[in-house]
C-alpha positions in Angstrom: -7.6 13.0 -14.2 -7.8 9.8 -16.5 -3.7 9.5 -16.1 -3.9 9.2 -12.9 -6.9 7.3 -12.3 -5.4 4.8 -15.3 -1.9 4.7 -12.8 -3.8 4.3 -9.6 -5.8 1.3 -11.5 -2.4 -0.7 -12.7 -0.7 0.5 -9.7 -3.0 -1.0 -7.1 -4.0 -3.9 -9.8 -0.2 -5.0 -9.4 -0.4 -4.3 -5.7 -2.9 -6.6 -4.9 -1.6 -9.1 -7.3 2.0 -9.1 -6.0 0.8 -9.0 -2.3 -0.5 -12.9 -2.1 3.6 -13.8 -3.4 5.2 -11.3 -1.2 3.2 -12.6 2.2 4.3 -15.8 1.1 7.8 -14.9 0.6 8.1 -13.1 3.7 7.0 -16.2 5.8 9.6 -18.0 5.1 13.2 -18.2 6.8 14.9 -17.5 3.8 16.4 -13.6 3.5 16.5 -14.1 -0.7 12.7 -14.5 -0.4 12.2 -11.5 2.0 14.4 -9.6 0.0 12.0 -11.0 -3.3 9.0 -9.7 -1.0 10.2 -6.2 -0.8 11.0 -6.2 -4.6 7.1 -7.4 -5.0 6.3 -4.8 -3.1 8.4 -2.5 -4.3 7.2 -2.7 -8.2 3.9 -0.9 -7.8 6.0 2.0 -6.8 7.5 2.1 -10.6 3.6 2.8 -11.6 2.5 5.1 -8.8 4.8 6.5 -6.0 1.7 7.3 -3.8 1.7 3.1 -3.6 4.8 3.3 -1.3 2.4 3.9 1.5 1.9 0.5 1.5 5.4 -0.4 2.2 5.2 1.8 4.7 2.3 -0.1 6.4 3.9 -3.0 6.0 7.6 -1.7 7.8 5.1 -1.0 10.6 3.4 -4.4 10.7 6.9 -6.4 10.6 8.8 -4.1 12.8 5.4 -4.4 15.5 5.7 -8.2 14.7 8.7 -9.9 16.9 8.5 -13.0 14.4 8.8 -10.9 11.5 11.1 -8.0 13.0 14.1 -9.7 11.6 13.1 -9.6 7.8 12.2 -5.7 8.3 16.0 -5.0 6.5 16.1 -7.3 3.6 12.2 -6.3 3.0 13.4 -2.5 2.8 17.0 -3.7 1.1 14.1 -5.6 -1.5 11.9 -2.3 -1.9 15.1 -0.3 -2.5 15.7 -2.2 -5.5 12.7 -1.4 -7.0 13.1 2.7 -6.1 16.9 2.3 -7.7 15.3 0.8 -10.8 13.1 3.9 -10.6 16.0 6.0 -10.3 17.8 4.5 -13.2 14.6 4.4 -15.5 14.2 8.7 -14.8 17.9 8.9 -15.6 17.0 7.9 -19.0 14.1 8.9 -19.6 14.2 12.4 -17.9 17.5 12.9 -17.0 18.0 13.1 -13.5 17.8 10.1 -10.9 14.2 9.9 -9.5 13.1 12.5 -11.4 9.7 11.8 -11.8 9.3 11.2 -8.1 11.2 14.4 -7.4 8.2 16.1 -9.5 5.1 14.3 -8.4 6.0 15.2 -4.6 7.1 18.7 -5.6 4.2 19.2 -7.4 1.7 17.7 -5.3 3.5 18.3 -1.7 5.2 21.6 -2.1 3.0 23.7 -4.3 -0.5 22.0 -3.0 -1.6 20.9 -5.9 -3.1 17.9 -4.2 -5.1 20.2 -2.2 -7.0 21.1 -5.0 -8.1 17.4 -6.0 -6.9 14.9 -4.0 -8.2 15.4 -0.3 -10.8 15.4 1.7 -12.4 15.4 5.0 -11.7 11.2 7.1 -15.4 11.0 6.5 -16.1 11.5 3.0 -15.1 8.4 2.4 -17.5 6.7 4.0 -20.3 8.9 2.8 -18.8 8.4 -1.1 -19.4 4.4 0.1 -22.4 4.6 1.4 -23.9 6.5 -1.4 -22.0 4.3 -3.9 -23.2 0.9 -2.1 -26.5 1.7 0.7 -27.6 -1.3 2.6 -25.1 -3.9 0.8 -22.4 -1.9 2.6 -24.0 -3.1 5.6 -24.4 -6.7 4.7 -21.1 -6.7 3.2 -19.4 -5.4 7.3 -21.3 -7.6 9.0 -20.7 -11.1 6.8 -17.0 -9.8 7.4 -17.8 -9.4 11.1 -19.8 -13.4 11.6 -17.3 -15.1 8.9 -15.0 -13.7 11.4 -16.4 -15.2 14.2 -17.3 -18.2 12.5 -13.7 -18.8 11.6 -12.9 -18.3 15.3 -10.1 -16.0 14.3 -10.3 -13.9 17.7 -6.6 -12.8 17.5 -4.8 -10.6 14.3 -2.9 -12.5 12.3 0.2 -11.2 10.6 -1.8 -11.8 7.4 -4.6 -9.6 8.4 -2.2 -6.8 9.6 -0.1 -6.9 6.6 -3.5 -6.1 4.6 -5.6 -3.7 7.0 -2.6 -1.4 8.4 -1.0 -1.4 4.9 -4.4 -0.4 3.8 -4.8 2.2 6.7 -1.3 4.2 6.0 -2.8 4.6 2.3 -6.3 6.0 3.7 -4.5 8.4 6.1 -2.2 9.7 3.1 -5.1 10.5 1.4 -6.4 12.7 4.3 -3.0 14.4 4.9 
């Protein structure tokens, strides 16, 4: 358990870091920087493969997004990158090209061993954080809800989505 919560911790650490630069790099018109926002992205993976969920959520966010359709194929030709330097590392290291992916998903995937400690029921979740955080789990939706509205932010911006549905696709993984 501690090697994988350590992981998950510098996985998602670097995740969140990188995101701000790879939102940024993404916006622009220039295909080196989308391709530099897939790499971004694409680092976490290196850590944790269960973070490519989040690539995932954000192929869905930039291929629902006409603006941002366009930089969908550098993005994933960025994030490939990162999974080749993945592949080379395992060759290496273990011997075989994505190796270690290879394992976690056979492992985890194919003989269930996920099952036994990594899933649960879409609403344990919230009971774990209600149980963790009571009321200030309350205070803490609704000053999300009236900054919000205070910011007169009515419509999703391709900011937000790049965060929440990213986010969502990991949550759903989980429950798979």
């Amino acid at each position: 358990w501690s090697a994988a919560t350590l992981s998950d911790t510098w996985a998602l650490g670097g995740l969140w870091g990188l995101m701000p630069a790879a939102i940024r790099a993404i916006q622009t018109s220039n295909a080196g920087r989308w391709i530099l926002g897939g790499v971004l992205m694409g680092l976490p993976f290196l850590i944790r493969i269960q973070t490519a969920t989040w690539a995932i959520g954000w192929g869905v966010v930039l291929l629902w997004n006409r603006d941002r359709r366009k930089t969908l194929a550098w993005f994933a030709g960025g994030f490939a990158v990162a999974v080749l330097l993945q592949g080379i590392l395992d060759c290496v290291t273990w011997g075989g090209f994505l190796h270690s992916a290879r394992a976690n998903v056979g492992k985890n995937l194919v003989e269930g061993m996920a099952d036994r400690y990594g899933r649960s029921p879409w609403h344990a979740y919230a009971g774990l954080a209600w149980e963790s955080l009571g009321w200030p789990l309350i205070v803490l939706i609704l000053s999300a809800i009236a900054g919000s509205l205070l910011l007169n932010r009515p419509k999703l911006r391709i900011m937000d989505a790049l965060v929440f549905v990213p986010a969502g696709v990991f949550i759903a993984a989980h429950l798979i």
